[in-house]
Amino acid sequence: LTRLPRDRFRHLYVGTDIADVPPAKVPPKPSGSFLVHWHGHYAKFHGAEVIVRAAKLLERTPAHFRLIGRGVGYAAVAQLARELQSSNLTFTSDVDYPTLAGYLRQADVALGVFGGGQARPVIPNKVVEAMALGKPVISTRLPAMDELLTAEVHIAYCRPDDPEHLAERIEELRANPGTREQLGRSAWQLFSDRLAPLVIADE
């Protein structure tokens, strides 16, 4: 793409200042629930339909799923939820950043992306935002993640396009609060060391 030498470029990660944003007051999570959080714009590679199917599989558990955002794929995902008659799933429209911070702070676990097909060379923003708040994250593994994240240390991976495996991973973390705490703590430490705004500014 370019004839410029590699030493003319710098590698900067995408960070977030969500931990510094005063969170807005949001409705409480359902009583007694294990809150599974996702936010995004329903791009195909996000795999939101995988999340909806996993929610149906966990309908008899305390897991409650909150999906925040709108986008080109939202209508199809919402229609799937209606067809499955999922009772443990809440859709919320786009929200401002302080409100997103409030919702994400409530989460017991946060979700990344789950679509198959061609792997995107990215670390999704939603993963970084969850790390910044010390939340354990489950996601399909994307190649770019290997630059920073270690499986089962900073993030829990699951297979793409596999609702059953996602449901298993969610239930595994729900049943093991110590594992959730370790993942969240390690993710937050990595964010603080490599992805925090001041760290990126120093680069």
mmCIF file of C-alpha atoms in Angstrom:
data_model
loop_
_atom_site.group_PDB
_atom_site.id
_atom_site.type_symbol
_atom_site.label_atom_id
_atom_site.label_comp_id
_atom_site.label_asym_id
_atom_site.label_seq_id
_atom_site.Cartn_x
_atom_site.Cartn_y
_atom_site.Cartn_z
ATOM 1 C CA LEU A 1 0.000 0.000 0.000
ATOM 2 C CA THR A 2 2.923 2.351 0.547
ATOM 3 C CA ARG A 3 6.638 2.582 -0.223
ATOM 4 C CA LEU A 4 7.357 4.418 3.019
ATOM 5 C CA PRO A 5 9.688 2.540 5.381
ATOM 6 C CA ARG A 6 8.147 0.908 8.443
ATOM 7 C CA ASP A 7 10.135 3.129 10.804
ATOM 8 C CA ARG A 8 8.060 6.087 9.591
ATOM 9 C CA PHE A 9 5.000 4.643 11.309
ATOM 10 C CA ARG A 10 3.945 4.342 14.937
ATOM 11 C CA HIS A 11 1.582 1.715 16.292
ATOM 12 C CA LEU A 12 -1.137 3.223 18.490
ATOM 13 C CA TYR A 13 -3.934 1.220 20.096
ATOM 14 C CA VAL A 14 -7.473 2.486 20.458
ATOM 15 C CA GLY A 15 -8.202 3.382 24.068
ATOM 16 C CA THR A 16 -11.197 4.800 25.893
ATOM 17 C CA ASP A 17 -11.910 7.342 28.603
ATOM 18 C CA ILE A 18 -15.075 5.593 29.783
ATOM 19 C CA ALA A 19 -13.617 5.039 33.262
ATOM 20 C CA ASP A 20 -13.264 8.823 33.639
ATOM 21 C CA VAL A 21 -16.837 9.595 32.522
ATOM 22 C CA PRO A 22 -19.255 10.226 35.409
ATOM 23 C CA PRO A 23 -21.854 7.496 34.854
ATOM 24 C CA ALA A 24 -25.475 8.515 34.402
ATOM 25 C CA LYS A 25 -28.113 6.977 36.641
ATOM 26 C CA VAL A 26 -29.712 4.023 34.869
ATOM 27 C CA PRO A 27 -32.560 1.643 35.753
ATOM 28 C CA PRO A 28 -31.504 -1.116 38.155
ATOM 29 C CA LYS A 29 -30.735 -4.519 36.752
ATOM 30 C CA PRO A 30 -33.463 -7.153 37.216
ATOM 31 C CA SER A 31 -33.573 -8.385 40.792
ATOM 32 C CA GLY A 32 -31.442 -11.459 41.406
ATOM 33 C CA SER A 33 -30.145 -11.520 37.852
ATOM 34 C CA PHE A 34 -26.704 -12.215 36.454
ATOM 35 C CA LEU A 35 -26.448 -9.340 34.000
ATOM 36 C CA VAL A 36 -24.855 -10.027 30.609
ATOM 37 C CA HIS A 37 -24.071 -6.788 28.741
ATOM 38 C CA TRP A 38 -23.520 -6.064 25.059
ATOM 39 C CA HIS A 39 -23.509 -2.812 23.113
ATOM 40 C CA GLY A 40 -22.966 -2.138 19.445
ATOM 41 C CA HIS A 41 -24.490 -1.296 16.086
ATOM 42 C CA TYR A 42 -25.385 -4.801 14.903
ATOM 43 C CA ALA A 43 -22.726 -5.165 12.225
ATOM 44 C CA LYS A 44 -22.682 -8.682 10.821
ATOM 45 C CA PHE A 45 -19.374 -9.623 12.435
ATOM 46 C CA HIS A 46 -20.737 -8.606 15.849
ATOM 47 C CA GLY A 47 -22.829 -11.789 15.793
ATOM 48 C CA ALA A 48 -25.711 -10.394 17.857
ATOM 49 C CA GLU A 49 -27.943 -13.229 16.676
ATOM 50 C CA VAL A 50 -25.550 -15.633 18.404
ATOM 51 C CA ILE A 51 -26.122 -13.720 21.659
ATOM 52 C CA VAL A 52 -29.908 -13.932 21.247
ATOM 53 C CA ARG A 53 -29.763 -17.687 20.713
ATOM 54 C CA ALA A 54 -27.456 -18.120 23.704
ATOM 55 C CA ALA A 55 -29.897 -16.109 25.819
ATOM 56 C CA LYS A 56 -32.680 -18.527 24.892
ATOM 57 C CA LEU A 57 -30.516 -21.469 25.976
ATOM 58 C CA LEU A 58 -29.991 -19.812 29.372
ATOM 59 C CA GLU A 59 -33.613 -18.803 29.883
ATOM 60 C CA ARG A 60 -34.002 -21.031 32.965
ATOM 61 C CA THR A 61 -30.924 -19.554 34.690
ATOM 62 C CA PRO A 62 -30.486 -16.180 36.441
ATOM 63 C CA ALA A 63 -28.747 -14.785 33.338
ATOM 64 C CA HIS A 64 -30.411 -11.665 31.900
ATOM 65 C CA PHE A 65 -29.134 -10.146 28.661
ATOM 66 C CA ARG A 66 -29.159 -6.428 27.917
ATOM 67 C CA LEU A 67 -28.324 -5.397 24.339
ATOM 68 C CA ILE A 68 -27.772 -1.672 23.800
ATOM 69 C CA GLY A 69 -27.729 0.124 20.459
ATOM 70 C CA ARG A 70 -29.290 0.170 17.035
ATOM 71 C CA GLY A 71 -27.970 -0.436 13.548
ATOM 72 C CA VAL A 72 -28.575 -1.963 10.161
ATOM 73 C CA GLY A 73 -28.899 -5.512 11.521
ATOM 74 C CA TYR A 74 -31.068 -4.679 14.528
ATOM 75 C CA ALA A 75 -34.453 -5.448 12.952
ATOM 76 C CA ALA A 76 -33.470 -9.015 12.048
ATOM 77 C CA VAL A 77 -32.007 -9.669 15.496
ATOM 78 C CA ALA A 78 -35.088 -8.278 17.250
ATOM 79 C CA GLN A 79 -37.304 -10.413 15.006
ATOM 80 C CA LEU A 80 -35.298 -13.508 15.966
ATOM 81 C CA ALA A 81 -35.804 -12.681 19.656
ATOM 82 C CA ARG A 82 -39.558 -12.389 19.085
ATOM 83 C CA GLU A 83 -39.651 -15.723 17.267
ATOM 84 C CA LEU A 84 -37.729 -17.394 20.089
ATOM 85 C CA GLN A 85 -39.963 -15.662 22.663
ATOM 86 C CA SER A 86 -36.965 -14.924 24.839
ATOM 87 C CA SER A 87 -37.986 -13.754 28.299
ATOM 88 C CA ASN A 88 -34.492 -12.915 29.588
ATOM 89 C CA LEU A 89 -33.505 -10.357 26.968
ATOM 90 C CA THR A 90 -33.865 -6.565 26.956
ATOM 91 C CA PHE A 91 -33.169 -4.327 23.965
ATOM 92 C CA THR A 92 -32.227 -0.708 24.675
ATOM 93 C CA SER A 93 -31.847 2.040 22.059
ATOM 94 C CA ASP A 94 -28.665 4.024 21.501
ATOM 95 C CA VAL A 95 -27.610 5.899 24.628
ATOM 96 C CA ASP A 96 -25.126 8.671 25.348
ATOM 97 C CA TYR A 97 -21.696 7.871 26.741
ATOM 98 C CA PRO A 98 -22.442 8.579 30.430
ATOM 99 C CA THR A 99 -25.505 6.315 30.213
ATOM 100 C CA LEU A 100 -23.468 3.583 28.523
ATOM 101 C CA ALA A 101 -20.950 3.900 31.356
ATOM 102 C CA GLY A 102 -23.759 3.477 33.867
ATOM 103 C CA TYR A 103 -25.136 0.384 32.161
ATOM 104 C CA LEU A 104 -21.728 -1.222 31.687
ATOM 105 C CA ARG A 105 -20.805 -0.713 35.340
ATOM 106 C CA GLN A 106 -23.865 -2.806 36.283
ATOM 107 C CA ALA A 107 -22.740 -5.782 34.206
ATOM 108 C CA ASP A 108 -21.545 -9.067 35.672
ATOM 109 C CA VAL A 109 -19.987 -10.015 32.335
ATOM 110 C CA ALA A 110 -19.572 -8.139 29.040
ATOM 111 C CA LEU A 111 -19.707 -9.591 25.540
ATOM 112 C CA GLY A 112 -17.554 -8.845 22.506
ATOM 113 C CA VAL A 113 -18.155 -10.176 18.976
ATOM 114 C CA PHE A 114 -19.300 -13.596 17.801
ATOM 115 C CA GLY A 115 -19.714 -13.616 14.017
ATOM 116 C CA GLY A 116 -17.769 -15.990 11.827
ATOM 117 C CA GLY A 117 -16.529 -15.386 8.303
ATOM 118 C CA GLN A 118 -13.511 -13.225 7.552
ATOM 119 C CA ALA A 119 -11.819 -12.165 10.786
ATOM 120 C CA ARG A 120 -11.561 -8.402 11.247
ATOM 121 C CA PRO A 121 -8.079 -7.083 12.156
ATOM 122 C CA VAL A 122 -9.389 -5.206 15.185
ATOM 123 C CA ILE A 123 -9.730 -5.232 18.931
ATOM 124 C CA PRO A 124 -13.368 -4.121 19.224
ATOM 125 C CA ASN A 125 -14.066 -0.905 21.113
ATOM 126 C CA LYS A 126 -16.634 -2.693 23.269
ATOM 127 C CA VAL A 127 -13.926 -5.050 24.536
ATOM 128 C CA VAL A 128 -11.601 -2.183 25.452
ATOM 129 C CA GLU A 129 -14.424 -0.308 27.200
ATOM 130 C CA ALA A 130 -15.278 -3.333 29.319
ATOM 131 C CA MET A 131 -11.610 -3.846 30.199
ATOM 132 C CA ALA A 132 -11.367 -0.221 31.331
ATOM 133 C CA LEU A 133 -14.109 -0.873 33.886
ATOM 134 C CA GLY A 134 -12.640 -4.177 35.053
ATOM 135 C CA LYS A 135 -15.383 -6.328 33.562
ATOM 136 C CA PRO A 136 -14.753 -9.925 32.485
ATOM 137 C CA VAL A 137 -15.244 -10.271 28.737
ATOM 138 C CA ILE A 138 -16.285 -13.180 26.518
ATOM 139 C CA SER A 139 -15.660 -12.899 22.784
ATOM 140 C CA THR A 140 -14.700 -14.774 19.670
ATOM 141 C CA ARG A 141 -10.967 -14.595 19.164
ATOM 142 C CA LEU A 142 -9.823 -12.146 16.487
ATOM 143 C CA PRO A 143 -6.187 -12.236 15.287
ATOM 144 C CA ALA A 144 -5.483 -8.661 16.411
ATOM 145 C CA MET A 145 -6.410 -9.564 19.980
ATOM 146 C CA ASP A 146 -3.348 -11.787 20.231
ATOM 147 C CA GLU A 147 -1.134 -8.684 20.172
ATOM 148 C CA LEU A 148 -2.350 -7.809 23.676
ATOM 149 C CA LEU A 149 -4.723 -10.326 25.204
ATOM 150 C CA THR A 150 -3.914 -13.724 26.674
ATOM 151 C CA ALA A 151 -6.713 -16.291 26.653
ATOM 152 C CA GLU A 152 -8.148 -17.081 30.089
ATOM 153 C CA VAL A 153 -6.002 -14.331 31.617
ATOM 154 C CA HIS A 154 -7.432 -11.140 30.110
ATOM 155 C CA ILE A 155 -10.416 -12.539 28.213
ATOM 156 C CA ALA A 156 -12.528 -15.689 27.842
ATOM 157 C CA TYR A 157 -12.827 -16.875 24.253
ATOM 158 C CA CYS A 158 -15.583 -18.869 22.605
ATOM 159 C CA ARG A 159 -16.044 -20.311 19.152
ATOM 160 C CA PRO A 160 -17.594 -18.072 16.456
ATOM 161 C CA ASP A 161 -21.198 -18.614 15.372
ATOM 162 C CA ASP A 162 -21.730 -21.044 18.267
ATOM 163 C CA PRO A 163 -24.566 -20.085 20.654
ATOM 164 C CA GLU A 164 -24.146 -23.294 22.648
ATOM 165 C CA HIS A 165 -20.502 -22.557 23.381
ATOM 166 C CA LEU A 166 -21.284 -18.949 24.293
ATOM 167 C CA ALA A 167 -23.992 -20.147 26.682
ATOM 168 C CA GLU A 168 -21.520 -22.597 28.242
ATOM 169 C CA ARG A 169 -18.923 -19.867 28.763
ATOM 170 C CA ILE A 170 -21.469 -17.500 30.323
ATOM 171 C CA GLU A 171 -22.703 -20.193 32.678
ATOM 172 C CA GLU A 172 -19.112 -21.122 33.532
ATOM 173 C CA LEU A 173 -18.342 -17.547 34.586
ATOM 174 C CA ARG A 174 -21.650 -17.174 36.409
ATOM 175 C CA ALA A 175 -20.814 -20.231 38.498
ATOM 176 C CA ASN A 176 -17.242 -19.100 39.222
ATOM 177 C CA PRO A 177 -17.083 -15.594 40.712
ATOM 178 C CA GLY A 178 -13.377 -16.014 41.432
ATOM 179 C CA THR A 179 -12.674 -16.553 37.738
ATOM 180 C CA ARG A 180 -14.764 -13.498 36.862
ATOM 181 C CA GLU A 181 -12.840 -11.398 39.350
ATOM 182 C CA GLN A 182 -9.483 -12.605 38.041
ATOM 183 C CA LEU A 183 -10.399 -11.931 34.412
ATOM 184 C CA GLY A 184 -11.736 -8.483 35.224
ATOM 185 C CA ARG A 185 -8.757 -7.542 37.366
ATOM 186 C CA SER A 186 -6.226 -8.726 34.781
ATOM 187 C CA ALA A 187 -8.098 -6.973 31.975
ATOM 188 C CA TRP A 188 -8.169 -3.723 33.945
ATOM 189 C CA GLN A 189 -4.455 -3.959 34.698
ATOM 190 C CA LEU A 190 -3.624 -4.525 31.037
ATOM 191 C CA PHE A 191 -5.810 -1.582 30.068
ATOM 192 C CA SER A 192 -4.098 0.620 32.657
ATOM 193 C CA ASP A 193 -0.636 -0.413 31.446
ATOM 194 C CA ARG A 194 -1.203 -0.268 27.673
ATOM 195 C CA LEU A 195 -4.500 1.345 26.678
ATOM 196 C CA ALA A 196 -5.278 4.173 29.101
ATOM 197 C CA PRO A 197 -5.509 7.637 27.473
ATOM 198 C CA LEU A 198 -2.362 9.021 29.137
ATOM 199 C CA VAL A 199 -0.383 5.922 28.156
ATOM 200 C CA ILE A 200 -1.460 6.297 24.534
ATOM 201 C CA ALA A 201 -0.676 10.032 24.658
ATOM 202 C CA ASP A 202 2.846 9.247 25.859
ATOM 203 C CA GLU A 203 3.348 7.030 22.823
#
